[in-house]
Coordinates of C-alpha atoms in Angstrom, one line a residue:
M1 CA 73.5 16.3 65.8
V2 CA 74.4 18.2 62.8
T3 CA 75.5 15.1 61.0
K4 CA 72.1 13.4 61.8
R5 CA 70.1 16.4 60.5
Q6 CA 72.2 16.3 57.3
A7 CA 71.6 12.6 56.9
L8 CA 67.9 13.0 57.4
R9 CA 67.8 15.7 54.8
A10 CA 69.6 13.5 52.4
V11 CA 67.1 10.7 52.9
V12 CA 64.2 13.1 52.5
L13 CA 65.7 14.5 49.3
C14 CA 66.3 10.9 47.9
L15 CA 62.7 10.1 48.6
V16 CA 61.5 13.2 46.8
L17 CA 63.7 12.4 43.8
V18 CA 62.4 8.9 43.7
A19 CA 58.8 10.1 43.8
A20 CA 59.5 12.6 41.1
V21 CA 61.1 10.0 38.8
K22 CA 58.1 7.6 39.4
L23 CA 55.7 10.4 38.6
L24 CA 57.6 11.3 35.3
L25 CA 57.7 7.6 34.3
S26 CA 54.0 7.2 35.0
E27 CA 53.1 10.2 32.9
Y28 CA 55.4 8.9 30.1
R29 CA 53.8 5.5 30.1
T30 CA 50.3 7.0 30.1
E31 CA 51.2 9.3 27.2
R32 CA 52.8 6.4 25.3
K33 CA 49.7 4.3 25.8
Q34 CA 47.6 7.2 24.6
K35 CA 49.7 7.7 21.5
L36 CA 49.4 4.0 20.7
A37 CA 45.7 3.9 21.2
T38 CA 45.3 6.9 18.8
M39 CA 47.3 5.3 15.9
D40 CA 45.0 4.9 12.9
P41 CA 44.4 1.4 11.6
G42 CA 44.5 1.3 8.6
T43 CA 48.8 -2.4 -18.3
F44 CA 47.1 -0.1 -19.9
W45 CA 49.2 2.8 -18.6
H46 CA 51.8 0.9 -16.6
P47 CA 52.4 -2.7 -15.4
G48 CA 51.9 -3.9 -11.9
P49 CA 54.5 -5.5 -9.8
K50 CA 56.2 -8.4 -11.6
V51 CA 56.2 -11.9 -10.1
K52 CA 59.7 -12.8 -8.8
E53 CA 59.2 -15.8 -6.6
A54 CA 56.5 -18.3 -5.5
V55 CA 54.8 -17.7 -2.2
T56 CA 54.7 -20.6 0.1
V57 CA 52.0 -21.4 2.5
H58 CA 53.0 -20.1 6.0
K59 CA 51.5 -19.5 9.4
S60 CA 51.7 -16.1 10.6
E61 CA 52.2 -15.4 14.4
D62 CA 51.7 -11.7 14.1
I63 CA 48.6 -11.3 12.1
N64 CA 46.1 -11.7 15.0
S65 CA 47.8 -9.0 17.0
L66 CA 47.8 -6.8 14.0
F67 CA 44.1 -7.3 13.4
N68 CA 43.1 -7.0 17.0
L69 CA 45.1 -3.9 17.9
A70 CA 42.6 -1.3 19.1
Q71 CA 43.2 1.9 17.2
K72 CA 41.5 5.2 16.6
P73 CA 40.9 7.0 13.3
E74 CA 43.3 9.9 12.6
V75 CA 40.5 12.1 11.1
P76 CA 37.6 12.9 13.6
E77 CA 34.7 10.7 12.9
P78 CA 31.5 12.4 11.6
P79 CA 28.6 12.2 14.1
V80 CA 26.6 9.0 13.7
K81 CA 22.8 9.6 13.6
K82 CA 21.2 7.4 16.1
E83 CA 17.8 6.0 15.6
A84 CA 15.5 5.2 18.5
G85 CA 16.2 1.7 20.0
T86 CA 19.3 1.2 17.6
A87 CA 22.7 0.8 18.9
P88 CA 25.5 2.8 17.2
L89 CA 27.6 0.9 14.8
E90 CA 30.6 -0.7 16.4
T91 CA 33.8 0.0 14.6
S92 CA 36.3 -2.7 13.7
K93 CA 39.4 -3.0 16.0
G94 CA 42.5 -2.9 13.8
P95 CA 42.7 -3.1 10.0
A96 CA 39.2 -3.8 8.8
R97 CA 38.2 -6.8 6.6
I98 CA 35.8 -5.5 4.0
V99 CA 33.9 -7.7 1.5
H100 CA 33.4 -6.2 -1.8
L101 CA 30.1 -6.7 -3.6
D102 CA 30.5 -5.8 -7.3
L103 CA 26.9 -4.9 -8.4
K104 CA 27.7 -4.3 -12.0
G105 CA 26.7 -7.8 -12.7
A106 CA 24.6 -10.5 -11.0
A107 CA 23.4 -8.1 -8.3
P108 CA 21.6 -10.1 -5.7
K109 CA 18.2 -9.2 -4.5
V110 CA 18.0 -7.6 -1.1
K111 CA 16.2 -10.6 0.4
Y112 CA 19.5 -12.5 -0.3
M113 CA 21.6 -9.8 1.4
K114 CA 19.3 -10.4 4.3
Q115 CA 20.7 -13.9 4.5
I116 CA 24.4 -13.3 3.6
F117 CA 25.1 -10.3 5.7
P118 CA 25.0 -12.3 8.9
L119 CA 27.1 -14.8 7.2
F120 CA 29.8 -12.2 6.3
S121 CA 29.8 -11.1 9.9
S122 CA 30.1 -14.5 11.4
L123 CA 33.1 -15.3 9.0
G124 CA 34.9 -12.3 10.3
A125 CA 34.0 -9.4 7.9
D126 CA 33.9 -5.9 9.4
G127 CA 32.1 -4.2 6.5
V128 CA 30.9 -4.3 2.8
L129 CA 32.1 -2.3 0.0
L130 CA 29.2 -1.6 -2.3
E131 CA 30.2 -0.9 -5.9
Y132 CA 26.8 0.3 -7.1
E133 CA 27.4 1.1 -10.8
D134 CA 24.0 1.0 -12.5
M135 CA 22.1 -0.6 -9.5
F136 CA 22.0 2.7 -7.6
P137 CA 18.5 4.4 -7.9
Y138 CA 19.8 7.5 -9.6
H139 CA 17.2 10.2 -10.1
G140 CA 16.7 13.5 -12.0
N141 CA 19.0 14.0 -14.9
L142 CA 20.9 10.7 -14.0
T143 CA 17.8 8.5 -14.2
I144 CA 19.1 7.2 -17.6
L145 CA 22.0 5.5 -15.7
R146 CA 19.7 3.1 -13.7
S147 CA 19.4 -0.6 -14.7
P148 CA 15.9 -1.7 -15.2
Y149 CA 16.4 -3.8 -12.0
A150 CA 18.2 -1.1 -10.0
Y151 CA 17.4 -1.0 -6.3
S152 CA 14.9 1.5 -5.0
M153 CA 15.5 3.9 -2.2
E154 CA 13.6 1.7 0.0
D155 CA 16.0 -1.2 -0.9
I156 CA 19.0 1.0 0.0
E157 CA 17.5 1.8 3.3
E158 CA 17.0 -1.9 4.0
I159 CA 20.5 -2.7 3.0
K160 CA 21.8 -0.1 5.4
S161 CA 19.6 -1.5 8.2
L162 CA 20.9 -5.0 7.5
A163 CA 24.4 -3.8 7.7
K164 CA 23.9 -1.9 10.9
L165 CA 22.2 -5.0 12.4
N166 CA 25.0 -7.2 11.5
K167 CA 27.7 -4.7 12.6
L168 CA 28.9 -4.3 9.0
E169 CA 30.2 -0.9 8.0
L170 CA 29.1 0.1 4.5
I171 CA 31.4 1.9 2.1
P172 CA 29.9 3.1 -1.1
L173 CA 31.9 3.1 -4.3
V174 CA 31.3 5.4 -7.3
Q175 CA 33.7 5.5 -10.1
V176 CA 34.7 9.1 -11.1
F177 CA 37.2 8.6 -14.0
G178 CA 37.8 5.2 -15.5
H179 CA 35.3 2.2 -15.7
L180 CA 32.5 4.6 -16.5
E181 CA 31.2 2.4 -19.3
F182 CA 27.7 2.3 -17.7
V183 CA 27.6 6.0 -18.1
L184 CA 29.4 6.7 -21.2
K185 CA 27.6 4.1 -23.2
H186 CA 24.6 6.4 -23.4
E187 CA 24.5 8.7 -26.5
R188 CA 23.8 11.6 -24.2
Y189 CA 27.3 11.4 -22.7
F190 CA 29.3 10.4 -25.9
H191 CA 30.8 14.0 -25.9
L192 CA 32.4 13.3 -22.4
R193 CA 34.5 10.4 -23.5
E194 CA 38.2 10.6 -23.5
V195 CA 38.3 8.5 -26.6
R196 CA 35.3 9.1 -28.8
A197 CA 35.0 5.5 -30.0
F198 CA 35.3 3.9 -26.4
P199 CA 33.1 4.3 -23.4
N200 CA 35.8 3.4 -20.9
S201 CA 37.0 6.8 -19.5
L202 CA 36.0 10.4 -18.9
N203 CA 37.5 13.4 -20.6
P204 CA 38.7 15.3 -17.5
H205 CA 38.9 18.6 -19.3
H206 CA 35.3 18.8 -20.6
P207 CA 33.3 21.1 -18.2
G208 CA 30.5 18.7 -18.2
S209 CA 32.6 15.8 -16.9
V210 CA 33.2 17.0 -13.4
A211 CA 29.7 18.2 -13.1
L212 CA 28.4 14.8 -14.0
V213 CA 30.5 12.7 -11.5
K214 CA 29.9 15.3 -8.8
D215 CA 26.2 14.8 -9.3
M216 CA 26.6 11.0 -9.1
V217 CA 28.7 11.2 -6.0
S218 CA 26.3 13.6 -4.4
Q219 CA 23.2 11.3 -4.8
V220 CA 25.1 8.4 -3.4
M221 CA 26.5 10.4 -0.5
D222 CA 23.1 11.8 0.3
C223 CA 21.8 8.2 0.5
H224 CA 24.7 7.2 2.9
P225 CA 24.8 10.1 5.5
D226 CA 26.5 7.9 8.1
A227 CA 29.3 6.5 5.7
R228 CA 32.7 7.2 7.3
W229 CA 34.5 6.2 4.1
F230 CA 33.8 6.8 0.4
H231 CA 35.6 4.9 -2.4
M232 CA 35.9 7.0 -5.6
G233 CA 37.5 4.1 -7.8
A234 CA 39.8 6.0 -10.2
D235 CA 41.4 2.7 -11.6
E236 CA 42.3 1.8 -15.1
V237 CA 41.7 5.2 -16.8
R238 CA 42.2 3.7 -20.2
G239 CA 43.1 6.0 -23.1
L240 CA 44.0 8.9 -20.9
G241 CA 45.7 11.6 -22.8
E242 CA 44.2 10.7 -26.2
S243 CA 41.5 13.2 -26.6
Q244 CA 42.3 16.5 -28.3
D245 CA 41.6 18.4 -25.1
S246 CA 44.1 16.2 -23.2
K247 CA 46.7 16.5 -26.0
N248 CA 46.4 20.4 -25.8
W249 CA 46.8 20.2 -22.0
L250 CA 49.8 17.8 -22.3
H251 CA 51.4 20.1 -24.9
S252 CA 51.4 22.9 -22.2
N253 CA 52.3 20.8 -19.3
K254 CA 55.4 18.9 -20.5
G255 CA 53.5 15.8 -21.4
D256 CA 52.8 14.9 -17.8
V257 CA 50.0 12.4 -17.9
G258 CA 50.4 11.6 -14.2
K259 CA 49.8 15.3 -13.2
M260 CA 46.7 15.3 -15.5
F261 CA 45.3 12.2 -13.6
L262 CA 46.1 13.8 -10.2
N263 CA 44.3 17.1 -11.1
H264 CA 41.0 15.3 -11.7
A265 CA 41.5 12.9 -8.8
V266 CA 42.3 15.7 -6.4
S267 CA 39.3 17.7 -7.5
L268 CA 36.9 14.9 -6.8
A269 CA 38.6 13.9 -3.5
R270 CA 38.4 17.5 -2.4
F271 CA 34.7 17.8 -3.4
I272 CA 33.9 14.6 -1.3
T273 CA 35.7 15.7 1.8
E274 CA 34.4 19.2 1.7
R275 CA 30.8 18.0 1.1
R276 CA 30.8 16.2 4.4
S277 CA 33.2 16.8 7.1
G278 CA 35.0 13.7 8.4
V279 CA 34.4 11.5 5.3
R280 CA 37.6 9.8 4.3
V281 CA 38.3 8.9 0.7
I282 CA 39.7 5.7 -0.9
L283 CA 40.9 5.2 -4.4
W284 CA 42.5 2.3 -6.3
D285 CA 46.3 2.9 -6.6
D286 CA 47.2 1.5 -10.1
M287 CA 47.3 4.9 -11.7
L288 CA 49.5 6.2 -9.0
R289 CA 52.3 3.5 -9.4
K290 CA 54.4 5.4 -11.9
I291 CA 53.8 8.9 -10.7
S292 CA 56.6 10.2 -8.7
P293 CA 56.1 10.6 -4.9
A294 CA 57.2 14.3 -5.3
T295 CA 54.4 14.9 -8.0
I296 CA 51.8 13.2 -5.7
K297 CA 52.8 15.3 -2.7
E298 CA 52.7 18.5 -4.8
S299 CA 49.1 17.6 -5.8
G300 CA 48.0 17.4 -2.2
L301 CA 46.2 14.1 -2.8
Q302 CA 47.9 12.5 0.2
D303 CA 45.9 14.9 2.6
L304 CA 42.6 13.9 1.0
A305 CA 42.6 10.1 0.2
S306 CA 44.1 6.7 1.0
P307 CA 45.3 4.5 -1.9
T308 CA 44.3 0.9 -2.2
I309 CA 47.2 -1.3 -3.4
W310 CA 45.6 -4.1 -5.2
N311 CA 47.0 -7.4 -6.5
Y312 CA 45.0 -10.5 -7.2
L313 CA 47.9 -12.7 -8.3
K314 CA 48.5 -16.2 -6.9
K315 CA 52.2 -15.6 -6.6
M316 CA 52.6 -11.9 -5.6
D317 CA 55.8 -10.0 -5.6
T318 CA 55.6 -9.1 -2.0
D319 CA 58.8 -7.1 -2.2
G320 CA 57.3 -5.1 -5.1
I321 CA 54.3 -4.3 -2.8
G322 CA 56.8 -3.1 -0.1
T323 CA 58.3 -0.8 -2.7
L324 CA 54.8 0.7 -3.3
I325 CA 54.2 1.2 0.3
S326 CA 57.5 3.0 0.7
R327 CA 56.7 5.3 -2.3
Y328 CA 53.2 6.1 -1.0
H329 CA 54.9 6.8 2.5
E330 CA 57.4 9.2 0.7
A331 CA 54.4 10.9 -1.0
G332 CA 53.0 11.7 2.3
F333 CA 50.1 9.4 2.6
K334 CA 49.1 8.8 6.2
G335 CA 47.3 5.6 5.6
I336 CA 46.8 2.8 2.9
W337 CA 44.4 -0.1 2.1
F338 CA 45.2 -3.4 0.5
A339 CA 42.9 -5.4 -1.8
S340 CA 42.9 -9.1 -2.4
A341 CA 40.4 -11.2 -4.4
F342 CA 38.1 -14.0 -3.2
K343 CA 36.6 -14.5 -6.6
G344 CA 36.4 -12.8 -10.0
G345 CA 40.2 -12.1 -10.2
T346 CA 41.3 -15.0 -12.5
G347 CA 39.5 -15.6 -15.8
I348 CA 37.3 -13.2 -17.5
D349 CA 34.6 -15.8 -17.9
Q350 CA 35.6 -17.9 -14.8
R351 CA 32.7 -20.1 -13.8
W352 CA 34.1 -22.0 -10.8
T353 CA 36.4 -20.4 -8.1
P354 CA 39.9 -21.8 -8.0
L355 CA 40.4 -22.1 -4.2
D356 CA 44.2 -22.7 -4.1
Y357 CA 44.7 -19.6 -6.3
Q358 CA 42.7 -17.4 -4.0
L359 CA 44.3 -18.8 -0.9
Q360 CA 47.8 -18.2 -2.1
N361 CA 46.8 -14.6 -2.9
H362 CA 45.7 -14.0 0.7
L363 CA 48.7 -15.8 2.2
S364 CA 50.8 -13.3 0.3
W365 CA 48.9 -10.4 1.6
I366 CA 49.2 -11.8 5.2
K367 CA 53.0 -11.8 4.6
V368 CA 52.8 -8.2 3.5
M369 CA 50.6 -7.3 6.5
N370 CA 53.0 -8.8 8.9
S371 CA 55.7 -6.6 7.4
M372 CA 53.9 -3.4 8.2
T373 CA 56.0 -2.9 11.3
K374 CA 58.7 -1.7 9.0
Y375 CA 56.5 1.3 8.1
P376 CA 55.6 2.8 11.5
S377 CA 54.6 6.1 10.0
I378 CA 51.9 4.8 7.6
T379 CA 48.8 3.0 8.8
L380 CA 47.1 0.1 7.3
H381 CA 43.3 0.9 7.4
G382 CA 42.2 -2.5 6.2
I383 CA 42.0 -5.0 3.4
L384 CA 39.2 -5.1 0.8
L385 CA 38.4 -8.7 -0.3
T386 CA 37.2 -8.1 -3.8
G387 CA 34.6 -10.2 -5.4
W388 CA 34.5 -9.0 -9.1
Q389 CA 31.3 -9.9 -11.0
R390 CA 32.5 -8.6 -14.3
F391 CA 35.9 -7.4 -15.5
E392 CA 34.0 -4.3 -16.9
H393 CA 30.5 -3.3 -17.8
H394 CA 30.5 -5.0 -21.3
T395 CA 32.0 -8.3 -20.4
V396 CA 30.5 -11.6 -19.3
L397 CA 29.8 -12.7 -15.7
C398 CA 32.5 -14.2 -13.5
E399 CA 31.7 -16.6 -10.7
L400 CA 28.3 -16.1 -9.1
L401 CA 28.4 -14.9 -5.5
P402 CA 27.1 -18.2 -4.0
V403 CA 29.8 -20.0 -5.8
G404 CA 32.4 -17.8 -4.3
I405 CA 31.1 -18.1 -0.7
P406 CA 33.4 -21.0 0.3
S407 CA 36.3 -19.1 -1.0
L408 CA 35.3 -16.0 0.9
A409 CA 35.1 -18.1 4.1
M410 CA 38.5 -19.5 3.5
C411 CA 40.0 -16.1 2.8
L412 CA 38.3 -14.4 5.8
Q413 CA 39.3 -17.1 8.1
S414 CA 42.9 -17.1 6.9
L415 CA 43.1 -13.4 7.6
K416 CA 41.6 -13.9 11.0
H417 CA 43.8 -16.8 12.0
G418 CA 47.0 -15.9 10.0
A419 CA 46.8 -19.0 7.9
F420 CA 44.2 -21.6 6.7
D421 CA 45.1 -23.9 9.5
E422 CA 43.0 -26.4 11.4
N423 CA 41.3 -23.8 13.6
A424 CA 40.4 -21.7 10.5
K425 CA 39.2 -24.8 8.7
M426 CA 37.1 -26.0 11.7
E427 CA 35.5 -22.6 12.1
A428 CA 34.7 -22.3 8.4
H429 CA 33.2 -25.8 8.5
H430 CA 31.1 -25.0 11.5
I431 CA 29.7 -21.9 9.7
L432 CA 29.3 -23.2 6.2
G433 CA 28.2 -26.8 7.0
C434 CA 30.7 -28.2 4.5
N435 CA 34.4 -29.0 4.4
I436 CA 36.6 -26.8 2.2
K437 CA 39.0 -29.0 0.2
V438 CA 41.4 -26.5 -1.3
E439 CA 43.2 -29.2 -3.4
K440 CA 39.8 -30.3 -4.9
D441 CA 38.4 -26.8 -5.4
I442 CA 35.3 -27.7 -3.6
C443 CA 33.5 -27.5 -0.3
E444 CA 32.3 -31.1 0.4
G445 CA 29.1 -31.7 2.1
S446 CA 25.5 -30.4 1.7
G447 CA 26.4 -27.0 3.0
A448 CA 24.1 -24.9 5.3
F449 CA 25.0 -21.4 4.0
S450 CA 22.4 -19.5 2.0
G451 CA 23.0 -20.1 -1.7
S452 CA 24.5 -23.5 -1.2
Q453 CA 22.0 -25.1 -3.6
I454 CA 23.2 -22.8 -6.4
Y455 CA 26.8 -23.6 -5.3
H456 CA 26.3 -27.4 -5.8
M457 CA 24.1 -27.1 -8.8
V458 CA 26.6 -24.8 -10.7
F459 CA 29.3 -27.3 -9.9
Y460 CA 27.2 -30.1 -11.3
I461 CA 26.5 -28.1 -14.5
H462 CA 30.1 -27.1 -14.6
T463 CA 31.5 -30.5 -14.4
N464 CA 28.8 -32.5 -16.3
L465 CA 26.7 -30.8 -18.8
Q466 CA 29.3 -30.1 -21.6
K467 CA 31.1 -33.4 -20.8
E468 CA 27.8 -35.4 -21.3
V469 CA 26.7 -33.6 -24.4
D470 CA 30.1 -34.0 -25.9
A471 CA 30.1 -37.7 -25.2
L472 CA 26.8 -38.1 -26.8
M473 CA 27.7 -36.1 -29.9
K474 CA 30.7 -38.4 -30.3
H475 CA 28.3 -41.4 -30.4
Y476 CA 29.3 -43.6 -33.4
H477 CA 25.9 -43.4 -35.1
I478 CA 25.4 -39.7 -34.6
K479 CA 28.9 -38.9 -36.0
G480 CA 28.5 -41.4 -38.9
G481 CA 24.8 -41.2 -39.8
F482 CA 23.2 -38.1 -38.1
S483 CA 25.6 -35.2 -38.8
R484 CA 24.7 -31.5 -39.4
Y485 CA 24.7 -32.4 -43.1
H486 CA 22.1 -35.2 -42.6
R487 CA 19.9 -33.1 -40.5
K488 CA 20.2 -30.1 -42.9
Y489 CA 18.8 -32.3 -45.8
N490 CA 16.4 -34.4 -43.7
F491 CA 18.3 -37.5 -44.7
A492 CA 19.1 -40.4 -42.4
N493 CA 18.5 -44.1 -42.0
P494 CA 15.8 -44.9 -39.4
R495 CA 17.8 -47.9 -38.2
I496 CA 20.7 -45.6 -37.3
I497 CA 18.4 -43.2 -35.5
G498 CA 17.2 -46.0 -33.4
F499 CA 20.6 -46.7 -32.0
F500 CA 20.9 -43.3 -30.2
Q501 CA 17.3 -41.7 -30.0
G502 CA 16.5 -43.3 -26.6
Q503 CA 19.8 -42.3 -25.2
L504 CA 19.4 -38.7 -26.5
K505 CA 15.9 -38.4 -25.1
K506 CA 16.9 -39.6 -21.7
L507 CA 19.8 -37.2 -21.5
L508 CA 17.6 -34.3 -22.7
D509 CA 14.8 -35.1 -20.2
K510 CA 17.3 -35.4 -17.4
W511 CA 18.9 -32.0 -18.1
E512 CA 15.5 -30.2 -18.8
T513 CA 14.4 -31.2 -15.3
Y514 CA 17.7 -30.3 -13.7
I515 CA 18.0 -26.8 -15.4
E516 CA 14.3 -26.0 -14.5
N517 CA 15.1 -26.7 -10.9
F518 CA 18.2 -24.6 -11.2
R519 CA 16.4 -21.7 -12.8
M520 CA 14.0 -21.7 -9.9
E521 CA 17.0 -21.4 -7.4
M522 CA 18.5 -18.6 -9.4
E523 CA 15.3 -16.7 -9.7
A524 CA 15.0 -16.6 -5.8
I525 CA 18.3 -14.7 -5.7
Y526 CA 18.7 -12.9 -8.9
F527 CA 16.8 -10.6 -11.2
P528 CA 15.6 -12.0 -14.6
D529 CA 18.5 -10.4 -16.7
T530 CA 21.1 -12.2 -14.6
V531 CA 19.3 -15.5 -14.8
E532 CA 18.9 -15.1 -18.6
E533 CA 22.6 -14.1 -19.1
W534 CA 24.0 -17.0 -17.1
M535 CA 21.8 -19.5 -18.9
E536 CA 22.8 -18.1 -22.3
E537 CA 26.5 -18.1 -21.4
N538 CA 26.7 -21.5 -19.6
V539 CA 23.7 -23.7 -20.5
N540 CA 21.8 -22.8 -23.6
A541 CA 24.3 -23.8 -26.2
N542 CA 24.4 -27.4 -24.9
M543 CA 20.7 -27.6 -24.3
D544 CA 19.8 -26.2 -27.7
L545 CA 22.1 -28.9 -29.3
L546 CA 20.3 -31.7 -27.5
R547 CA 16.9 -30.2 -28.3
E548 CA 17.7 -29.7 -32.0
N549 CA 19.0 -33.2 -32.3
A550 CA 16.0 -34.7 -30.5
R551 CA 13.6 -32.7 -32.6
D552 CA 15.4 -33.6 -35.9
A553 CA 15.5 -37.2 -35.0
E554 CA 11.7 -37.4 -34.6
R555 CA 11.1 -35.5 -37.8
I556 CA 13.6 -37.4 -40.0
L557 CA 12.5 -40.8 -38.5
K558 CA 9.0 -40.3 -39.9
L559 CA 10.5 -39.9 -43.4
N560 CA 11.4 -43.6 -43.4
G561 CA 14.8 -43.1 -45.1
Q562 CA 13.6 -41.2 -48.1
P563 CA 16.1 -39.5 -50.6
K564 CA 17.7 -36.2 -49.6
S565 CA 15.3 -33.3 -49.5
L566 CA 16.1 -30.3 -51.8
K567 CA 14.4 -28.2 -49.1
T568 CA 16.9 -27.6 -46.3
L569 CA 16.0 -26.8 -42.7

């Protein structure tokens, strides 16, 4: 009897132990799932990573899971103001894909944004990075910064509504250190320049400098009360350390330019985060690349901001990017961003987007993104697909936004699918209405996307205008009997003019009609200053040459081959 009782007790004890183990395992699994669910997504001064090897096209098997992993922000989100009848903005799951609109050149009218925001969303974008520059409606003492065609406050409200309607998170960008040409070009602010002769960078030691950028940041933040992220730029601070104020500071601080940069960056990042609880700060990383992790950690920047590692090269040094990630992890950053380029990252006056170049850049970034499992303690928040419109405020326009749309589609689809494979191509084709041919640098077909008319017309101008004008100017009789010298002295044989005048008039009439139609398409999307600039840079020289020759031919033809005129044109 005793033996049976002991056996029964043993069985009961075993059952209790099994139940306890199951309970502990269940709690552990629940806790682990909760932890996984709360993980956050997310050579002027020094050269960037050097190219070591070519990056080959590859298909990633891991990128989809990386993008689609549901994660929760590490910093509590600020409350989102809900409007009556408006659903709250849905956040991106996993690292966000953010399309950069560089408004310091060829800023589109709001009515075009109404057409392309749905396109961005359908292509796989989660948000838009708005680099306002002089297109923001600054007021008060900052009114001088506004472009004559700057957006109004009503325009900004409409842009915000459009973004919310299309589930695109808006991230405003205001430069606070370098690339302040649009501010420092004004005589009122000359005294705040780091280098008196150049408008590039701010003198961080002048008391008016911080006050100025804080005012700029405040006005933009007030206009974006629901923004969860704020990009403060801080890249390419050219000439830093060259002002007398900076030299004096460096003399007392062991010549540490990196620390001087960090002092200003930390001051502004702290201002942004303290001004509105929950806002998280982004900055470009190039100025951080040669600052030691220990110096960064000592500054406290890692608790205030996330660096964006940017590289727009076709053949990226992915190992070099890995080194930067490790350095920023060592510096204590909890999260990072990446930045690629879908346009504007190649030539300073690039007119047509090189598709293979941009594709290879994104395939390299996909390779880096797949390697993020090696850095479990640092979160990838997302990737900014930059679309630069100028290299800086005073330089010419790069590719127009409609010209870059097929590239953007290709790049977003590559990030979504892990490669620009058949599925990505089919989806892009379905959305755009044209077939992206990477090897030809063109999207073949009529195209159904907004701006496709400009896309095709720019291509025609790009490939034909210069070529056709050059061919005509090499005409035997123009070269031999109607040169600049002949036209200058009103001296030519009417017989020779007869050999090319008809051809000249036909070519001129053709292009006059084409350019007039193109101008109408441009004016539907862009403000007058953009239309005039693009024409001047890409059209007018050739058209003026045709017009001058046609006008001179008519005038000189009437002289019936008279002697050279002593009176020149």
